[in-house]
Coordinates of C-alpha atoms in Angstrom, one line a residue:
M1 CA 13.1 -27.8 -8.8
I2 CA 14.2 -31.3 -9.6
E3 CA 15.5 -31.7 -6.1
S4 CA 11.9 -32.4 -5.2
L5 CA 12.3 -35.8 -6.8
Q6 CA 15.7 -36.9 -5.3
H7 CA 14.0 -39.5 -3.1
L8 CA 13.0 -41.4 -6.3
P9 CA 15.2 -44.0 -8.0
P10 CA 17.1 -43.1 -11.1
A11 CA 15.9 -44.0 -14.6
A12 CA 16.2 -47.7 -15.4
G13 CA 18.7 -48.4 -18.2
S14 CA 21.9 -47.0 -19.5
N15 CA 22.3 -43.5 -20.9
G16 CA 22.6 -45.0 -24.4
E17 CA 19.5 -47.0 -24.0
L18 CA 17.5 -44.0 -22.7
A19 CA 19.0 -41.7 -25.3
S20 CA 17.6 -43.9 -28.0
Q21 CA 14.1 -42.9 -26.8
F22 CA 14.8 -39.3 -27.6
T23 CA 15.8 -39.3 -31.2
D24 CA 13.8 -37.4 -33.9
L25 CA 10.1 -37.9 -33.6
A26 CA 9.9 -38.2 -37.4
P27 CA 12.8 -39.3 -39.6
P28 CA 14.1 -36.8 -42.1
L29 CA 13.2 -37.0 -45.8
T30 CA 15.7 -38.4 -48.1
A31 CA 16.5 -36.5 -51.3
R32 CA 14.3 -38.8 -53.3
Q33 CA 11.4 -38.5 -50.8
A34 CA 11.8 -34.7 -50.8
A35 CA 11.6 -34.6 -54.6
V36 CA 8.5 -36.8 -54.7
E37 CA 6.8 -34.8 -51.9
A38 CA 7.7 -31.5 -53.5
A39 CA 6.1 -32.7 -56.8
R40 CA 2.8 -33.1 -55.0
C41 CA 2.6 -29.3 -54.3
L42 CA 0.3 -27.4 -56.7
Y43 CA 2.3 -24.2 -56.2
C44 CA -0.9 -22.2 -55.6
Y45 CA -0.7 -18.5 -56.8
D46 CA -2.6 -17.3 -53.7
A47 CA -1.2 -20.1 -51.5
P48 CA -3.4 -20.6 -48.4
C49 CA -0.5 -22.4 -46.7
M50 CA 1.5 -19.1 -46.8
N51 CA -1.4 -17.2 -45.3
A52 CA -1.6 -19.7 -42.5
C53 CA 2.1 -19.4 -41.6
P54 CA 2.6 -16.9 -38.8
T55 CA 5.9 -15.8 -40.2
G56 CA 4.7 -15.6 -43.8
I57 CA 7.1 -18.1 -45.3
D58 CA 6.5 -18.3 -49.1
V59 CA 5.8 -22.1 -48.9
A60 CA 5.0 -22.6 -52.6
S61 CA 8.2 -20.9 -53.6
F62 CA 10.5 -22.9 -51.3
I63 CA 8.9 -26.2 -52.3
K64 CA 9.3 -25.3 -56.0
N65 CA 13.0 -24.7 -55.3
I66 CA 13.3 -28.1 -53.7
H67 CA 11.6 -29.6 -56.7
D68 CA 14.1 -27.8 -59.0
G69 CA 17.0 -29.0 -56.9
N70 CA 17.8 -25.6 -55.5
V71 CA 18.0 -26.5 -51.9
D72 CA 20.1 -23.4 -50.9
G73 CA 17.5 -21.2 -52.5
A74 CA 14.7 -23.0 -50.7
A75 CA 16.5 -22.5 -47.3
H76 CA 17.3 -18.9 -48.1
G77 CA 13.6 -18.1 -48.7
I78 CA 12.6 -19.8 -45.5
L79 CA 15.2 -18.1 -43.3
K80 CA 14.4 -14.7 -44.8
A81 CA 11.0 -15.0 -43.3
N82 CA 11.9 -17.1 -40.3
I83 CA 15.4 -17.2 -39.0
F84 CA 14.3 -20.1 -36.7
G85 CA 13.1 -22.1 -39.7
G86 CA 15.0 -25.2 -38.6
S87 CA 13.5 -25.5 -35.2
C88 CA 10.1 -24.4 -36.4
A89 CA 10.1 -27.2 -39.0
R90 CA 10.4 -29.6 -36.1
V91 CA 8.2 -28.1 -33.4
C92 CA 5.7 -26.0 -35.2
P93 CA 2.1 -27.4 -35.1
T94 CA 1.9 -27.6 -38.9
E95 CA -1.1 -29.8 -38.7
I96 CA -3.2 -26.9 -37.5
L97 CA -1.4 -24.2 -39.6
C98 CA 0.1 -24.5 -43.1
E99 CA -0.7 -28.2 -43.6
D100 CA -4.3 -27.7 -42.4
A101 CA -4.6 -25.0 -45.0
C102 CA -3.1 -27.1 -47.8
V103 CA -5.5 -27.5 -50.7
R104 CA -4.7 -31.2 -50.8
N105 CA -6.0 -31.5 -47.3
N106 CA -9.6 -32.1 -48.6
P107 CA -12.2 -34.8 -48.2
A108 CA -11.1 -36.5 -51.4
E109 CA -7.3 -36.7 -50.6
R110 CA -7.0 -36.0 -46.9
E111 CA -3.2 -35.9 -47.3
P112 CA -1.7 -32.4 -47.3
V113 CA 1.8 -31.8 -48.6
R114 CA 4.2 -32.5 -45.8
I115 CA 5.4 -28.9 -45.5
G116 CA 7.1 -29.3 -42.1
L117 CA 9.3 -32.1 -43.3
L118 CA 10.1 -30.3 -46.6
Q119 CA 11.1 -27.2 -44.6
R120 CA 13.3 -29.3 -42.4
Y121 CA 14.9 -31.0 -45.5
A122 CA 15.7 -27.6 -47.0
I123 CA 17.3 -26.2 -43.8
D124 CA 19.2 -29.3 -42.9
N125 CA 20.7 -29.7 -46.4
A126 CA 21.5 -26.1 -47.3
R127 CA 25.2 -25.4 -47.7
F128 CA 25.7 -21.7 -47.4
N129 CA 29.1 -20.1 -47.8
G130 CA 29.0 -18.1 -44.5
H131 CA 25.8 -16.5 -43.2
P132 CA 23.1 -16.2 -45.9
F133 CA 22.4 -12.5 -45.0
Q134 CA 24.6 -9.5 -45.0
R135 CA 24.4 -6.6 -42.5
A136 CA 23.3 -3.2 -43.8
P137 CA 25.7 -0.2 -43.2
S138 CA 26.0 0.7 -39.5
T139 CA 23.3 3.0 -38.1
G140 CA 25.4 3.8 -35.1
K141 CA 22.5 2.7 -32.9
V142 CA 22.6 0.1 -30.1
I143 CA 19.4 -1.7 -28.9
A144 CA 19.0 -3.8 -25.8
V145 CA 17.1 -7.1 -26.0
V146 CA 16.0 -8.8 -22.8
G147 CA 15.7 -12.5 -23.3
A148 CA 17.5 -14.8 -25.6
G149 CA 14.6 -16.9 -26.6
P150 CA 13.0 -17.1 -30.1
A151 CA 11.4 -13.7 -29.8
G152 CA 14.5 -11.9 -28.5
L153 CA 16.9 -13.5 -30.9
S154 CA 14.6 -13.1 -33.9
C155 CA 14.4 -9.4 -33.0
A156 CA 18.2 -9.2 -32.5
H157 CA 19.0 -10.9 -35.8
R158 CA 16.7 -8.6 -37.8
L159 CA 18.0 -5.5 -36.1
A160 CA 21.6 -6.6 -36.9
M161 CA 20.6 -7.2 -40.5
L162 CA 19.4 -3.6 -40.6
G163 CA 22.8 -2.3 -39.4
N164 CA 22.1 -1.9 -35.7
D165 CA 24.2 -3.3 -32.9
V166 CA 22.4 -5.4 -30.3
V167 CA 23.2 -6.4 -26.7
V168 CA 21.1 -9.3 -25.5
Y169 CA 20.6 -10.0 -21.8
E170 CA 19.8 -13.6 -20.8
A171 CA 19.1 -14.9 -17.4
R172 CA 20.2 -18.5 -18.0
P173 CA 23.6 -19.9 -18.9
K174 CA 22.5 -20.7 -22.5
A175 CA 20.6 -18.8 -25.2
G176 CA 17.7 -20.4 -27.0
G177 CA 14.9 -19.9 -24.5
L178 CA 12.1 -22.4 -25.0
N179 CA 14.0 -24.2 -27.7
E180 CA 16.9 -24.9 -25.3
Y181 CA 15.0 -25.5 -22.1
G182 CA 11.3 -26.1 -22.8
I183 CA 10.7 -28.3 -25.9
A184 CA 10.5 -32.1 -25.6
R185 CA 13.9 -33.7 -26.2
Y186 CA 12.6 -35.9 -29.0
K187 CA 11.4 -32.8 -30.9
L188 CA 14.8 -31.0 -30.8
P189 CA 17.3 -33.7 -30.1
G190 CA 21.0 -33.3 -29.5
D191 CA 22.4 -29.8 -29.6
F192 CA 20.3 -28.6 -32.5
A193 CA 19.0 -25.6 -30.5
Q194 CA 22.6 -24.3 -29.9
Q195 CA 23.6 -24.9 -33.5
E196 CA 20.7 -22.8 -34.6
V197 CA 21.7 -20.0 -32.1
N198 CA 25.3 -20.1 -33.3
F199 CA 24.1 -19.8 -36.9
L200 CA 21.9 -16.9 -36.1
L201 CA 24.7 -15.1 -34.2
S202 CA 27.1 -15.5 -37.0
I203 CA 25.6 -12.5 -38.8
G204 CA 27.6 -10.4 -36.4
G205 CA 26.7 -7.3 -34.4
I206 CA 25.0 -9.3 -31.6
H207 CA 26.5 -9.6 -28.1
I208 CA 25.0 -11.8 -25.3
E209 CA 25.4 -11.2 -21.6
Y210 CA 24.4 -14.3 -19.6
G211 CA 23.2 -14.4 -16.0
R212 CA 21.3 -11.1 -16.2
R213 CA 17.7 -11.2 -15.0
L214 CA 15.3 -8.3 -15.2
G215 CA 14.3 -7.2 -11.7
E216 CA 17.2 -9.0 -10.1
N217 CA 20.5 -7.7 -11.5
L218 CA 19.2 -5.9 -14.5
S219 CA 17.3 -2.6 -14.4
L220 CA 14.8 -1.6 -17.0
A221 CA 15.4 2.1 -16.1
E222 CA 19.1 1.7 -16.8
L223 CA 18.5 0.0 -20.1
H224 CA 16.0 2.7 -21.1
T225 CA 18.6 5.4 -20.4
R226 CA 21.6 3.6 -21.9
Y227 CA 20.2 2.3 -25.2
D228 CA 18.4 3.7 -28.2
A229 CA 15.6 1.2 -27.7
V230 CA 14.7 -1.8 -25.5
F231 CA 12.9 -5.0 -26.6
L232 CA 11.4 -7.3 -23.9
G233 CA 11.2 -10.9 -24.9
I234 CA 11.2 -12.3 -21.4
G235 CA 8.7 -15.2 -22.0
L236 CA 6.7 -16.9 -19.3
G237 CA 9.1 -18.6 -16.9
T238 CA 7.0 -19.1 -13.7
S239 CA 4.7 -22.1 -13.5
R240 CA 1.2 -21.3 -12.2
A241 CA 0.3 -22.9 -8.8
L242 CA -2.5 -25.4 -8.3
G243 CA -3.4 -23.6 -5.1
L244 CA -3.6 -26.8 -3.0
T245 CA -2.1 -27.8 0.4
G246 CA 0.9 -29.9 0.0
E247 CA 2.0 -28.3 -3.3
D248 CA 5.5 -27.9 -1.9
A249 CA 5.8 -31.5 -0.8
P250 CA 8.6 -33.7 -2.2
G251 CA 7.4 -35.4 -5.4
L252 CA 5.4 -32.4 -6.8
M253 CA 7.1 -30.1 -9.2
A254 CA 6.5 -28.0 -12.3
A255 CA 6.6 -29.8 -15.6
I256 CA 8.7 -27.1 -17.2
D257 CA 11.4 -27.5 -14.5
Y258 CA 11.7 -31.3 -15.2
I259 CA 11.7 -30.8 -18.9
A260 CA 14.5 -28.2 -18.6
A261 CA 16.5 -30.7 -16.4
L262 CA 15.9 -33.4 -19.0
R263 CA 17.1 -31.3 -21.9
Q264 CA 20.2 -30.3 -20.1
A265 CA 21.1 -33.7 -18.7
S266 CA 24.3 -35.3 -20.2
D267 CA 23.4 -38.7 -18.6
L268 CA 19.7 -39.5 -18.7
S269 CA 20.3 -42.5 -16.4
L270 CA 20.9 -40.1 -13.5
L271 CA 17.5 -38.5 -13.7
P272 CA 15.0 -39.4 -10.9
V273 CA 12.0 -41.2 -12.5
P274 CA 8.8 -42.2 -10.7
R275 CA 7.2 -45.6 -11.3
R276 CA 3.8 -43.9 -11.3
A277 CA 3.2 -40.3 -12.4
V278 CA 0.4 -37.9 -12.7
V279 CA 0.5 -34.9 -15.1
V280 CA -2.0 -32.1 -14.5
G281 CA -2.7 -30.1 -17.6
A282 CA -4.1 -30.0 -21.1
G283 CA -1.5 -28.3 -23.3
N284 CA 1.4 -29.4 -25.3
T285 CA 3.7 -29.0 -22.3
A286 CA 1.6 -31.5 -20.4
I287 CA 1.8 -33.9 -23.3
D288 CA 5.6 -33.4 -23.6
M289 CA 6.0 -34.1 -19.9
A290 CA 3.8 -37.2 -19.9
V291 CA 5.4 -38.7 -23.0
Q292 CA 9.0 -38.0 -21.8
I293 CA 8.6 -39.4 -18.3
R294 CA 7.0 -42.5 -20.0
R295 CA 10.0 -42.9 -22.3
L296 CA 12.3 -42.6 -19.3
G297 CA 10.7 -45.7 -17.9
A298 CA 7.7 -44.7 -15.8
E299 CA 5.3 -47.6 -15.8
D300 CA 2.1 -45.7 -15.3
V301 CA 1.5 -42.2 -16.5
T302 CA -1.8 -40.4 -16.3
L303 CA -2.6 -37.0 -17.7
V304 CA -5.6 -35.4 -16.0
Y305 CA -7.7 -32.5 -17.2
R306 CA -10.7 -30.8 -15.7
R307 CA -12.7 -30.5 -18.9
G308 CA -13.3 -32.7 -21.9
L309 CA -10.9 -34.0 -24.6
E310 CA -12.3 -31.5 -27.1
S311 CA -11.3 -28.6 -24.9
M312 CA -7.7 -29.5 -24.5
S313 CA -5.3 -26.9 -25.9
A314 CA -2.9 -29.6 -27.1
T315 CA -3.3 -30.4 -30.7
G316 CA -4.9 -33.6 -31.9
H317 CA -1.4 -34.6 -33.2
E318 CA 0.1 -34.2 -29.8
I319 CA -2.7 -36.2 -28.2
E320 CA -2.1 -39.1 -30.6
I321 CA 1.6 -39.0 -29.6
A322 CA 0.6 -39.4 -26.0
K323 CA -1.7 -42.3 -26.8
A324 CA 1.0 -44.0 -28.9
N325 CA 3.3 -43.8 -25.8
F326 CA 0.6 -45.4 -23.6
V327 CA -0.2 -42.3 -21.6
R328 CA -3.6 -42.6 -20.0
I329 CA -5.8 -39.5 -20.4
R330 CA -8.5 -38.8 -17.8
T331 CA -10.8 -35.9 -18.4
W332 CA -13.6 -34.2 -16.3
A333 CA -11.5 -34.3 -13.1
A334 CA -10.4 -31.2 -11.2
P335 CA -7.4 -31.3 -8.8
L336 CA -8.7 -31.3 -5.2
E337 CA -6.0 -32.6 -2.9
V338 CA -2.4 -33.7 -2.9
L339 CA -2.1 -37.0 -1.1
L340 CA 1.0 -37.5 1.1
D341 CA 2.5 -40.6 2.7
E342 CA 3.7 -40.8 6.3
A343 CA 7.0 -39.2 5.4
G344 CA 5.2 -36.2 3.9
R345 CA 6.0 -37.1 0.3
V346 CA 3.5 -37.3 -2.6
S347 CA 1.6 -40.5 -2.8
G348 CA -1.1 -39.5 -5.3
M349 CA -3.8 -37.0 -6.0
R350 CA -7.4 -36.7 -5.3
F351 CA -9.7 -35.2 -8.0
E352 CA -13.3 -34.1 -8.0
Q353 CA -15.3 -35.2 -11.1
T354 CA -16.8 -32.3 -13.2
R355 CA -19.2 -31.7 -15.9
M356 CA -20.7 -28.9 -18.0
E357 CA -24.0 -27.4 -16.9
E358 CA -25.5 -24.6 -19.0
G359 CA -22.1 -23.7 -20.3
R360 CA -20.5 -23.7 -16.9
L361 CA -18.0 -26.2 -15.4
V362 CA -19.4 -27.6 -12.2
R363 CA -18.2 -30.1 -9.7
T364 CA -20.4 -33.2 -9.3
G365 CA -19.5 -34.4 -5.8
G366 CA -17.9 -37.6 -7.2
F367 CA -14.2 -38.2 -6.4
L368 CA -11.3 -39.9 -8.0
E369 CA -8.0 -40.9 -6.5
I370 CA -4.9 -41.7 -8.5
A371 CA -1.8 -43.2 -6.8
A372 CA 1.5 -41.6 -7.9
D373 CA 5.1 -41.3 -6.8
A374 CA 5.3 -37.8 -8.5
V375 CA 2.9 -35.2 -9.7
F376 CA 3.8 -32.7 -12.5
K377 CA 1.8 -29.5 -12.9
A378 CA 1.5 -28.1 -16.4
I379 CA -1.3 -25.6 -16.0
G380 CA 0.4 -22.7 -17.7
Q381 CA 3.0 -20.1 -17.0
S382 CA 3.2 -16.5 -16.0
M383 CA 6.0 -13.9 -16.0
G384 CA 6.3 -13.6 -12.3
E385 CA 6.1 -10.3 -10.4
E386 CA 9.9 -10.1 -9.8
S387 CA 10.3 -8.7 -13.3
F388 CA 8.2 -5.7 -12.3
N389 CA 9.8 -4.8 -9.0
E390 CA 11.2 -1.4 -10.0
P391 CA 9.2 1.8 -10.6
L392 CA 9.7 2.0 -14.3
A393 CA 8.7 -1.6 -15.0
R394 CA 5.6 -1.1 -12.9
E395 CA 4.6 1.6 -15.4
L396 CA 4.2 -1.0 -18.2
S397 CA 0.5 -1.4 -18.9
R398 CA -0.6 -5.0 -18.6
E399 CA -3.5 -7.2 -19.6
G400 CA -3.8 -9.9 -17.0
D401 CA -0.2 -11.0 -16.3
R402 CA 1.1 -10.0 -19.8
I403 CA 2.4 -6.8 -21.2
W404 CA 0.1 -4.6 -23.3
I405 CA 1.5 -3.6 -26.7
D406 CA 0.0 -1.8 -29.7
N407 CA 0.0 -3.1 -33.2
R408 CA 3.7 -2.0 -33.6
F409 CA 4.8 -3.9 -30.5
R410 CA 5.3 -0.6 -28.6
T411 CA 4.5 -0.8 -24.9
A412 CA 3.0 2.1 -22.9
L413 CA 6.6 3.4 -22.3
P414 CA 8.2 5.2 -25.2
G415 CA 11.3 3.4 -26.6
I416 CA 10.3 0.1 -25.0
Y417 CA 8.9 -2.7 -27.1
A418 CA 7.9 -6.3 -26.3
G419 CA 6.9 -9.5 -28.0
G420 CA 6.6 -13.3 -27.7
D421 CA 4.8 -15.1 -24.9
C422 CA 5.1 -12.2 -22.5
V423 CA 2.6 -10.0 -24.4
A424 CA -1.1 -10.0 -24.4
P425 CA -2.0 -11.0 -27.9
G426 CA -0.1 -14.3 -28.0
Q427 CA -0.7 -18.0 -28.8
D428 CA 2.4 -19.4 -26.9
L429 CA 3.8 -20.7 -30.2
T430 CA 7.5 -20.6 -31.1
V431 CA 6.7 -19.5 -34.6
Q432 CA 4.6 -16.6 -33.4
A433 CA 7.3 -15.5 -31.0
V434 CA 9.7 -15.4 -34.0
Q435 CA 7.3 -13.3 -36.0
H436 CA 6.8 -10.9 -33.1
G437 CA 10.6 -10.4 -32.8
K438 CA 11.0 -9.8 -36.5
L439 CA 8.1 -7.3 -36.7
A440 CA 9.2 -5.5 -33.5
A441 CA 12.7 -5.1 -35.0
L442 CA 11.3 -3.5 -38.1
A443 CA 9.2 -1.1 -35.9
I444 CA 12.2 -0.3 -33.7
H445 CA 14.4 0.4 -36.7
E446 CA 11.7 2.6 -38.4
D447 CA 11.0 4.5 -35.2
I448 CA 14.7 5.2 -34.6
Q449 CA 15.2 6.3 -38.2
A450 CA 12.1 8.5 -38.1
H451 CA 13.4 10.1 -34.9
I452 CA 16.8 10.7 -36.5
G453 CA 15.1 12.3 -39.5
T454 CA 12.9 14.5 -37.4
H455 CA 15.8 15.6 -35.1
M456 CA 18.0 16.5 -38.1
E457 CA 15.2 18.4 -39.8
A458 CA 14.6 20.4 -36.6
A459 CA 18.3 21.1 -36.2
W460 CA 19.0 22.1 -39.8
P461 CA 19.2 25.9 -40.3
T462 CA 16.4 27.4 -42.5

């Protein structure tokens, strides 16, 4: 936790000065800019951008609505496919999805339609009279959803639309999951994540219980017995360990824990900030950590990865953000040792240089030491075994440390479904988690209705 850094000085500058470093990464489009950008769209019949969108947003249609001045219609079309359309417009890697597939992204033009910014324009400027979707007649069924992140809330919203009642169990004090606790503050500034949650819940039929953690004070067996179905959207909340001596020393912590503290901080000037920092990792979380600690005032931030730049899971766009914020990126260096000072606190890290030999990563025997007042590990997350410490939960089939599901989001246990980052076929993208939740809700609803129909047919006298 962030207590590991309490020996460090607080951020330099006032809260207002620091907050200015965490405004929107890209300014919103004006009405005029949105109209001009929408006019660039060719409104393809078989739009490749729509096929590239994990949630299947009809991109050409919503852009045409913007062009015609129908902003509410554009937003309605987006939200019908993706109820988290507002946050996804800001955090989705459009540069490798819809915008990469745009037909204008060709050698001659090399400038795709700015779909992400147009989606944000539509959502931010829509003026609905109440919630844009109405609930279907009540089915009388109640479904439990574990986890109030994008997957869980997307599932809950779609189930509520279909006439079901939903009880969501969330371990933390706020709903939103990754959007509330794990996204860089400059991507979702202010209280946007909570505004989006409140909007989603306004459809009705969804109740959230906070402080309920699976395997701690929440039993899967009890949920399975009590509800008509259960959806698990528990995400990946445990940071993987480096496996090095000194990993528990003051000054070394998980990047996701610092990012969560940063997002929840009401006064940024009270956050402990190292003068020199090392971030170990290669994904978007590592980039988010490095950029944010730099914006808080760290003088020297180095991101270290054991392979080459081309193997980093962070997108090229994210890597450019890191470079623009003067984050140094060192590749071909594997963590070897946590360096400690006389007081037992982190003073740096020692790495062994690596290279590829015959398709295999090998250590070269060369070494690199980087001085640091703090080290942040961002080498991936897992669910943690505490979620599986009851007999029924242990019956869930797993692939590695993730839950196995079939193509209808059913787990190995009848009546229990799962989606989002916690399941095996996942890309750790918010937009994919939203799609998982939506499709799982459809599967749950159809399975429940089929069960009702079968039961009624069997009970009806012939």
